[in-house]
PDB file of C-alpha atoms in Angstrom:
ATOM      1  CA  MET N  19      -9.000 -33.570  20.846  1.00 37.00           C
ATOM      2  CA  VAL N  20      -6.932 -32.056  17.630  1.00 42.00           C
ATOM      3  CA  GLN N  21      -7.639 -28.268  16.989  1.00 45.00           C
ATOM      4  CA  ALA N  22      -8.604 -27.717  14.151  1.00 48.00           C
ATOM      5  CA  THR N  23      -6.136 -25.298  12.017  1.00 67.00           C
ATOM      6  CA  ARG N  24      -6.733 -21.625  11.140  1.00 81.00           C
ATOM      7  CA  GLN N  25      -5.579 -20.278   8.151  1.00 83.00           C
ATOM      8  CA  VAL N  26      -2.982 -17.318   8.043  1.00 82.00           C
ATOM      9  CA  ARG N  27      -4.574 -15.058   4.870  1.00 81.00           C
ATOM     10  CA  LEU N  28      -1.306 -12.996   3.946  1.00 83.00           C
ATOM     11  CA  THR N  29      -0.295 -10.602   0.852  1.00 81.00           C
ATOM     12  CA  ARG N  30       2.868 -12.157  -0.853  1.00 83.00           C
ATOM     13  CA  GLU N  31       4.705  -9.287   0.992  1.00 82.00           C
ATOM     14  CA  GLY N  32       3.748 -10.324   3.907  1.00 84.00           C
ATOM     15  CA  PHE N  33       4.272 -13.711   3.566  1.00 89.00           C
ATOM     16  CA  GLU N  34       7.708 -12.715   2.306  1.00 87.00           C
ATOM     17  CA  ARG N  35       8.209 -11.154   4.649  1.00 86.00           C
ATOM     18  CA  LEU N  36       7.653 -13.124   7.360  1.00 89.00           C
ATOM     19  CA  GLN N  37      10.890 -16.409   5.544  1.00 93.00           C
ATOM     20  CA  ARG N  38      12.963 -13.012   6.076  1.00 92.00           C
ATOM     21  CA  THR N  39      12.211 -12.662   9.537  1.00 92.00           C
ATOM     22  CA  LEU N  40      12.425 -16.950  10.285  1.00 95.00           C
ATOM     23  CA  ALA N  41      16.106 -16.499   8.377  1.00 95.00           C
ATOM     24  CA  GLN N  42      16.380 -13.549  10.746  1.00 94.00           C
ATOM     25  CA  GLU N  43      15.424 -15.199  13.418  1.00 95.00           C
ATOM     26  CA  ASN N  44      17.710 -19.217  13.198  1.00 95.00           C
ATOM     27  CA  ALA N  45      20.632 -16.706  12.789  1.00 95.00           C
ATOM     28  CA  ARG N  46      19.947 -15.871  15.896  1.00 95.00           C
ATOM     29  CA  LEU N  47      18.974 -19.060  17.045  1.00 95.00           C
ATOM     30  CA  ALA N  48      22.495 -20.325  15.880  1.00 94.00           C
ATOM     31  CA  GLU N  49      24.574 -17.089  17.893  1.00 93.00           C
ATOM     32  CA  ALA N  50      22.410 -17.619  20.783  1.00 91.00           C
ATOM     33  CA  THR N  51      23.335 -21.682  20.763  1.00 92.00           C
ATOM     34  CA  ARG N  52      26.729 -20.674  20.046  1.00 90.00           C
ATOM     35  CA  ILE N  53      27.078 -18.033  23.201  1.00 86.00           C
ATOM     36  CA  LEU N  54      24.756 -20.510  25.483  1.00 86.00           C
ATOM     37  CA  GLN N  55      28.037 -23.107  24.711  1.00 86.00           C
ATOM     38  CA  GLU N  56      30.276 -20.543  25.981  1.00 82.00           C
ATOM     39  CA  GLN N  57      28.589 -19.573  29.137  1.00 79.00           C
ATOM     40  CA  MET N  58      29.006 -23.365  29.849  1.00 79.00           C
ATOM     41  CA  GLU N  59      32.819 -24.512  28.888  1.00 78.00           C
ATOM     42  CA  THR N  60      33.518 -21.302  31.237  1.00 75.00           C
ATOM     43  CA  SER N  61      31.049 -21.017  33.864  1.00 66.00           C
ATOM     44  CA  ALA N  62      32.470 -23.284  36.991  1.00 62.00           C
ATOM     45  CA  ASP N  63      29.198 -23.109  38.922  1.00 57.00           C
ATOM     46  CA  ASN N  64      24.999 -23.378  36.968  1.00 52.00           C
ATOM     47  CA  GLU N  65      23.519 -19.766  39.293  1.00 58.00           C
ATOM     48  CA  ASP N  66      25.498 -18.043  36.752  1.00 66.00           C
ATOM     49  CA  THR N  67      24.131 -15.228  35.394  1.00 74.00           C
ATOM     50  CA  GLY N  68      25.815 -15.392  32.150  1.00 74.00           C
ATOM     51  CA  LEU N  69      24.178 -18.835  31.659  1.00 78.00           C
ATOM     52  CA  GLU N  70      21.026 -17.962  32.824  1.00 83.00           C
ATOM     53  CA  ASP N  71      20.279 -15.164  30.577  1.00 84.00           C
ATOM     54  CA  ALA N  72      22.191 -16.962  27.500  1.00 84.00           C
ATOM     55  CA  LYS N  73      19.442 -19.844  28.691  1.00 87.00           C
ATOM     56  CA  ARG N  74      16.591 -17.641  28.304  1.00 89.00           C
ATOM     57  CA  GLU N  75      17.457 -16.126  25.297  1.00 91.00           C
ATOM     58  CA  LYS N  76      17.879 -19.265  23.680  1.00 91.00           C
ATOM     59  CA  LEU N  77      14.118 -19.710  24.768  1.00 92.00           C
ATOM     60  CA  ASN N  78      12.875 -17.934  23.686  1.00 93.00           C
ATOM     61  CA  ILE N  79      13.925 -17.123  19.975  1.00 94.00           C
ATOM     62  CA  GLU N  80      12.777 -20.912  19.339  1.00 95.00           C
ATOM     63  CA  ALA N  81       9.239 -19.347  20.684  1.00 93.00           C
ATOM     64  CA  ARG N  82       9.643 -16.715  18.123  1.00 92.00           C
ATOM     65  CA  ILE N  83      10.470 -19.553  15.119  1.00 94.00           C
ATOM     66  CA  GLU N  84       7.620 -21.709  16.448  1.00 93.00           C
ATOM     67  CA  GLU N  85       5.298 -19.767  15.469  1.00 90.00           C
ATOM     68  CA  LEU N  86       6.831 -17.597  12.762  1.00 91.00           C
ATOM     69  CA  GLU N  87       6.716 -21.365  11.343  1.00 93.00           C
ATOM     70  CA  ASP N  88       3.310 -22.080  12.275  1.00 90.00           C
ATOM     71  CA  THR N  89       1.640 -18.861  10.814  1.00 88.00           C
ATOM     72  CA  LEU N  90       4.337 -19.343   7.461  1.00 91.00           C
ATOM     73  CA  ALA N  91       3.241 -22.986   7.754  1.00 91.00           C
ATOM     74  CA  ARG N  92      -0.371 -21.810   8.061  1.00 87.00           C
ATOM     75  CA  ALA N  93      -1.029 -19.008   5.820  1.00 87.00           C
ATOM     76  CA  THR N  94      -2.434 -18.795   2.464  1.00 84.00           C
ATOM     77  CA  ILE N  95      -0.834 -15.641   0.066  1.00 84.00           C
ATOM     78  CA  ILE N  96      -4.542 -13.423  -0.804  1.00 79.00           C
ATOM     79  CA  GLU N  97      -3.858 -13.030  -4.349  1.00 72.00           C
ATOM     80  CA  ASP N  98      -7.650 -12.753  -5.973  1.00 65.00           C
ATOM     81  CA  HIS N  99      -9.398  -9.701  -4.786  1.00 62.00           C
ATOM     82  CA  GLU N 100     -13.285 -10.440  -5.898  1.00 63.00           C
ATOM     83  CA  ASN N 101     -15.021  -7.561  -3.292  1.00 65.00           C
ATOM     84  CA  ASP N 102     -17.309  -5.474  -5.379  1.00 70.00           C
ATOM     85  CA  GLY N 103     -15.531  -2.789  -4.677  1.00 79.00           C
ATOM     86  CA  ARG N 104     -14.865  -3.173  -0.678  1.00 84.00           C
ATOM     87  CA  VAL N 105     -12.376  -3.378   1.991  1.00 88.00           C
ATOM     88  CA  GLU N 106     -10.791  -6.322   2.149  1.00 86.00           C
ATOM     89  CA  LEU N 107      -7.129  -8.048   3.400  1.00 84.00           C
ATOM     90  CA  GLY N 108      -4.365  -6.148   1.305  1.00 84.00           C
ATOM     91  CA  ALA N 109      -5.754  -3.333   0.147  1.00 88.00           C
ATOM     92  CA  VAL N 110      -4.099  -0.388   0.859  1.00 89.00           C
ATOM     93  CA  VAL N 111      -6.257   1.802   1.861  1.00 93.00           C
ATOM     94  CA  THR N 112      -6.759   6.431   2.500  1.00 94.00           C
ATOM     95  CA  LEU N 113      -8.173   7.247   5.849  1.00 94.00           C
ATOM     96  CA  ALA N 114      -9.501  11.294   5.876  1.00 93.00           C
ATOM     97  CA  ASN N 115      -9.996  11.849   9.422  1.00 92.00           C
ATOM     98  CA  GLU N 116     -12.872  13.621   9.877  1.00 90.00           C
ATOM     99  CA  ALA N 117     -12.484  15.743  12.782  1.00 88.00           C
ATOM    100  CA  THR N 118      -9.131  16.277  11.519  1.00 91.00           C
ATOM    101  CA  LYS N 119      -8.846  16.424   7.995  1.00 90.00           C
ATOM    102  CA  LYS N 120      -6.348  14.875   8.483  1.00 93.00           C
ATOM    103  CA  ASP N 121      -5.717  11.768   5.939  1.00 93.00           C
ATOM    104  CA  MET N 122      -3.417   8.086   6.265  1.00 91.00           C
ATOM    105  CA  ARG N 123      -2.862   5.685   4.377  1.00 93.00           C
ATOM    106  CA  VAL N 124      -2.593   1.968   5.350  1.00 91.00           C
ATOM    107  CA  GLN N 125      -2.468  -1.675   4.292  1.00 89.00           C
ATOM    108  CA  VAL N 126      -5.235  -4.022   6.340  1.00 90.00           C
ATOM    109  CA  VAL N 127      -3.636  -6.841   6.834  1.00 88.00           C
ATOM    110  CA  SER N 128      -4.158 -10.083   9.227  1.00 86.00           C
ATOM    111  CA  ALA N 129      -2.817 -10.125  13.033  1.00 82.00           C
ATOM    112  CA  PRO N 130       0.874 -12.247  12.673  1.00 82.00           C
ATOM    113  CA  GLU N 131       0.933 -10.448   9.376  1.00 81.00           C
ATOM    114  CA  ALA N 132       0.885  -6.840  10.773  1.00 80.00           C
ATOM    115  CA  ALA N 133       3.042  -7.720  13.614  1.00 74.00           C
ATOM    116  CA  VAL N 134       6.994  -7.990  11.478  1.00 72.00           C
ATOM    117  CA  LEU N 135       8.368  -4.746  11.406  1.00 69.00           C
ATOM    118  CA  GLY N 136       9.006  -3.432   8.010  1.00 68.00           C
ATOM    119  CA  GLY N 137       7.786  -2.713   4.692  1.00 68.00           C
ATOM    120  CA  SER N 138       7.337   0.921   2.784  1.00 72.00           C
ATOM    121  CA  LEU N 139       3.649   1.721   4.898  1.00 80.00           C
ATOM    122  CA  PRO N 140       1.913   1.242   7.970  1.00 86.00           C
ATOM    123  CA  ARG N 141       0.129  -1.263   8.925  1.00 87.00           C
ATOM    124  CA  ILE N 142      -3.786  -2.011  10.824  1.00 90.00           C
ATOM    125  CA  SER N 143      -4.608  -5.664  11.871  1.00 89.00           C
ATOM    126  CA  GLU N 144      -7.882  -6.907  10.527  1.00 88.00           C
ATOM    127  CA  GLU N 145      -8.006  -7.257  14.432  1.00 88.00           C
ATOM    128  CA  SER N 146      -7.847  -3.868  15.688  1.00 89.00           C
ATOM    129  CA  PRO N 147      -9.943  -1.227  16.697  1.00 89.00           C
ATOM    130  CA  VAL N 148      -9.717   0.844  13.242  1.00 90.00           C
ATOM    131  CA  GLY N 149      -9.335  -2.604  11.633  1.00 91.00           C
ATOM    132  CA  LYS N 150     -11.814  -4.393  12.232  1.00 90.00           C
ATOM    133  CA  GLN N 151     -14.969  -1.512  11.240  1.00 91.00           C
ATOM    134  CA  LEU N 152     -12.773  -0.882   8.105  1.00 92.00           C
ATOM    135  CA  MET N 153     -13.801  -4.722   6.862  1.00 89.00           C
ATOM    136  CA  GLY N 154     -15.945  -4.181   4.318  1.00 89.00           C
ATOM    137  CA  ARG N 155     -16.492  -0.352   4.037  1.00 91.00           C
ATOM    138  CA  LYS N 156     -17.068   1.117   0.487  1.00 90.00           C
ATOM    139  CA  LEU N 157     -15.376   4.328  -1.713  1.00 89.00           C
ATOM    140  CA  GLY N 158     -16.448   7.457   0.409  1.00 91.00           C
ATOM    141  CA  GLU N 159     -17.962   5.187   3.543  1.00 92.00           C
ATOM    142  CA  THR N 160     -17.540   6.582   7.517  1.00 93.00           C
ATOM    143  CA  PHE N 161     -17.450   5.300  10.305  1.00 92.00           C
ATOM    144  CA  VAL N 162     -16.362   5.632  13.543  1.00 92.00           C
ATOM    145  CA  VAL N 163     -14.196   4.152  15.924  1.00 91.00           C
ATOM    146  CA  ASN N 164     -13.705   3.164  19.816  1.00 88.00           C
ATOM    147  CA  LEU N 165     -10.529   3.931  21.324  1.00 81.00           C
ATOM    148  CA  GLU N 166      -9.932   2.714  24.702  1.00 81.00           C
ATOM    149  CA  ASN N 167     -10.137   6.121  26.407  1.00 83.00           C
ATOM    150  CA  GLY N 168     -12.935   6.413  25.880  1.00 85.00           C
ATOM    151  CA  ARG N 169     -12.719   8.224  22.310  1.00 87.00           C
ATOM    152  CA  GLN N 170     -14.447   8.533  18.874  1.00 90.00           C
ATOM    153  CA  VAL N 171     -12.224   9.010  15.854  1.00 91.00           C
ATOM    154  CA  LYS N 172     -14.310   8.838  12.712  1.00 93.00           C
ATOM    155  CA  TYR N 173     -13.240   8.142   9.148  1.00 93.00           C
ATOM    156  CA  ARG N 174     -13.936   8.508   5.710  1.00 93.00           C
ATOM    157  CA  VAL N 175     -13.277   5.960   3.004  1.00 94.00           C
ATOM    158  CA  LYS N 176     -10.937   8.016   0.359  1.00 93.00           C
ATOM    159  CA  THR N 177      -9.758   5.607  -1.506  1.00 87.00           C
ATOM    160  CA  ILE N 178      -9.314   1.718  -2.416  1.00 89.00           C
ATOM    161  CA  GLU N 179      -6.630   0.038  -3.232  1.00 84.00           C
ATOM    162  CA  TYR N 180      -5.342  -3.686  -4.571  1.00 80.00           C
TER     163      TYR N 180
END
């Protein structure tokens, strides 16, 4: 049975960040392969911990590369925003915490993009509790987010930018 490939929507910045991360992981893989070869040449017995650690590290890097390549292959870059002033992927939103009266400026992105470090602005996933409640909201709307610890936070949408 062939599984349908799910499209991943990314901002241009997020797509480029994932590409840079992939290049870094490929460089790490080359280094891990070199270290593994050295370990294999110097290891007298196969029970060597350094050899096992090197193998495990190489496998982890290969898995990360596969994940990044898959995400990039399924990526569609978000360009047009015909949203009637509503929050959608790529939006930079200022939220006002109604209890603390403090503002928080974030960008709403897909889960794969939120997981990659870097960038000038905090990113929240559309699949996170705040992200789920925020999607589709208009300027001035308020919403409540139920947190894992049973607490609730009420936010108001102050600005939406693209």
